[in-house]
Short mmCIF file of C-alpha atoms in Angstrom, two decimals:
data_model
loop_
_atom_site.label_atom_id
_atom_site.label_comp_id
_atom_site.label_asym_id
_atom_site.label_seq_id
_atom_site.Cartn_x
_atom_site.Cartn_y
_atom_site.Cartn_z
CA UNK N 3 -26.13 44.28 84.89
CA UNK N 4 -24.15 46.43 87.60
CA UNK N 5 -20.72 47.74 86.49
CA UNK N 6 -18.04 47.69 88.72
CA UNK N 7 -15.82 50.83 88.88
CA UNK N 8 -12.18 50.46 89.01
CA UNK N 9 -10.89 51.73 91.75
CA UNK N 10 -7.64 51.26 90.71
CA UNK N 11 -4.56 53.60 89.47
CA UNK N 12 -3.22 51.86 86.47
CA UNK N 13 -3.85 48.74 88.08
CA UNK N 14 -2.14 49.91 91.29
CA UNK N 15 -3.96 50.45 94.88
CA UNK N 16 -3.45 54.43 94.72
CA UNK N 17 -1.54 56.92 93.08
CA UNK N 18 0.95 57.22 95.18
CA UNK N 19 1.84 53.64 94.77
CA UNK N 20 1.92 53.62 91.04
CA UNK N 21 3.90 56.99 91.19
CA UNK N 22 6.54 55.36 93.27
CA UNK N 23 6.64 52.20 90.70
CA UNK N 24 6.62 53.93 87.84
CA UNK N 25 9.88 55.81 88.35
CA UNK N 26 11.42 52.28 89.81
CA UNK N 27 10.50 50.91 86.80
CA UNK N 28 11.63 53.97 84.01
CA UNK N 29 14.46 55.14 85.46
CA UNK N 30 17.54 53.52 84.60
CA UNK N 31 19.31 54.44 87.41
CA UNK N 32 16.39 53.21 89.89
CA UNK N 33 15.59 50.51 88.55
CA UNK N 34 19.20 49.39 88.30
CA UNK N 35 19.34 49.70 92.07
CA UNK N 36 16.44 48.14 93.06
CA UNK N 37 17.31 45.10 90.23
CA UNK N 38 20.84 45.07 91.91
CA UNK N 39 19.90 44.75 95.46
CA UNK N 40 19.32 42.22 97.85
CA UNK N 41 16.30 43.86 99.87
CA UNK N 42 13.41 41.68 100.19
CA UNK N 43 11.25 44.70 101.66
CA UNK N 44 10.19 47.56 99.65
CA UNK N 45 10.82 49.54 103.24
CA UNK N 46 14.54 47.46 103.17
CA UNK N 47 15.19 48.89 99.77
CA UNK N 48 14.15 52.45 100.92
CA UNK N 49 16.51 52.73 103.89
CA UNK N 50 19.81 50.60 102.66
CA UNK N 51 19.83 52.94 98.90
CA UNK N 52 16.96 55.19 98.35
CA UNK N 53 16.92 57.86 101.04
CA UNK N 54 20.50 58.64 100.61
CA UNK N 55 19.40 59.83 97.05
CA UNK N 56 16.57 61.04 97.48
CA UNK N 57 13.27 61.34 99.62
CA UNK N 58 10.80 61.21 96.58
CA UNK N 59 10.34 60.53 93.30
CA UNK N 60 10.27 63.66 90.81
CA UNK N 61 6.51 63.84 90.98
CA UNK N 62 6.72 64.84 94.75
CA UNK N 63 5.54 61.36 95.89
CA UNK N 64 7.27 60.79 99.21
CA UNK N 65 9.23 57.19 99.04
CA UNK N 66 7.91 56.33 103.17
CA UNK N 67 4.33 58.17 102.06
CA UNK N 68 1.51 56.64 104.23
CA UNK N 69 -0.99 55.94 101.97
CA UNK N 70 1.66 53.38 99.79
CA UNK N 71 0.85 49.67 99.19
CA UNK N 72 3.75 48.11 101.09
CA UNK N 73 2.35 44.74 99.92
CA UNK N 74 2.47 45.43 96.40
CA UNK N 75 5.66 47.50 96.58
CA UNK N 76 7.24 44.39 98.68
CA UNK N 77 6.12 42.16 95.77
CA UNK N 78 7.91 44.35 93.22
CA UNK N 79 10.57 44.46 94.57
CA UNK N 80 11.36 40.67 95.27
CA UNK N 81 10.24 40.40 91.33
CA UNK N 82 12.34 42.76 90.40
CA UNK N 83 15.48 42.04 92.17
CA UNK N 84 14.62 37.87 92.65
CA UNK N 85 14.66 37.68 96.04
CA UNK N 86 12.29 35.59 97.75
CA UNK N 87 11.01 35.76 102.00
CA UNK N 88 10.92 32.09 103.68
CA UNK N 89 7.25 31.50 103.05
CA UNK N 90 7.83 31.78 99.42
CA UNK N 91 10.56 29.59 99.04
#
């Protein structure tokens, strides 16, 4: 029987994803913004209150970094804050 090899980062696409949600998620002062906002786009909540802050987390992980799961980060985001788009509603 073949085992299949997560590919995963702590259940996240990449590291760079699961770097960005893991400070969203721990820091109180993040994740207060991002629980407190309206954006319905990861990218939304990036340009309306991140980038005046800051232009990545602690870790060096670039908020607008290529190689981020704008998907899952969109998803977050709506959980987080309890937004929803039109085809969700």
């Amino acid at each position: 029987m073949a085992v299949e090899k997560d590919t995963t980062y702590n259940g996240w696409k990449n590291y760079e994803t699961w770097n960005v949600v893991l400070w969203l998620d721990n820091d109180e002062g993040l994740h207060s913004l991002v629980r407190n906002s309206n954006s319905e786009t990861y990218l939304d909540f990036v340009y309306e209150y991140l980038l005046e802050l800051a232009q990545a987390t602690p870790d060096g992980v670039e908020f607008l970094d290529r190689d981020l799961d704008h998907d899952a980060l969109d998803e977050y985001v709506r959980e987080t804050n309890g937004t929803t788009t039109n085809n969700e509603e």
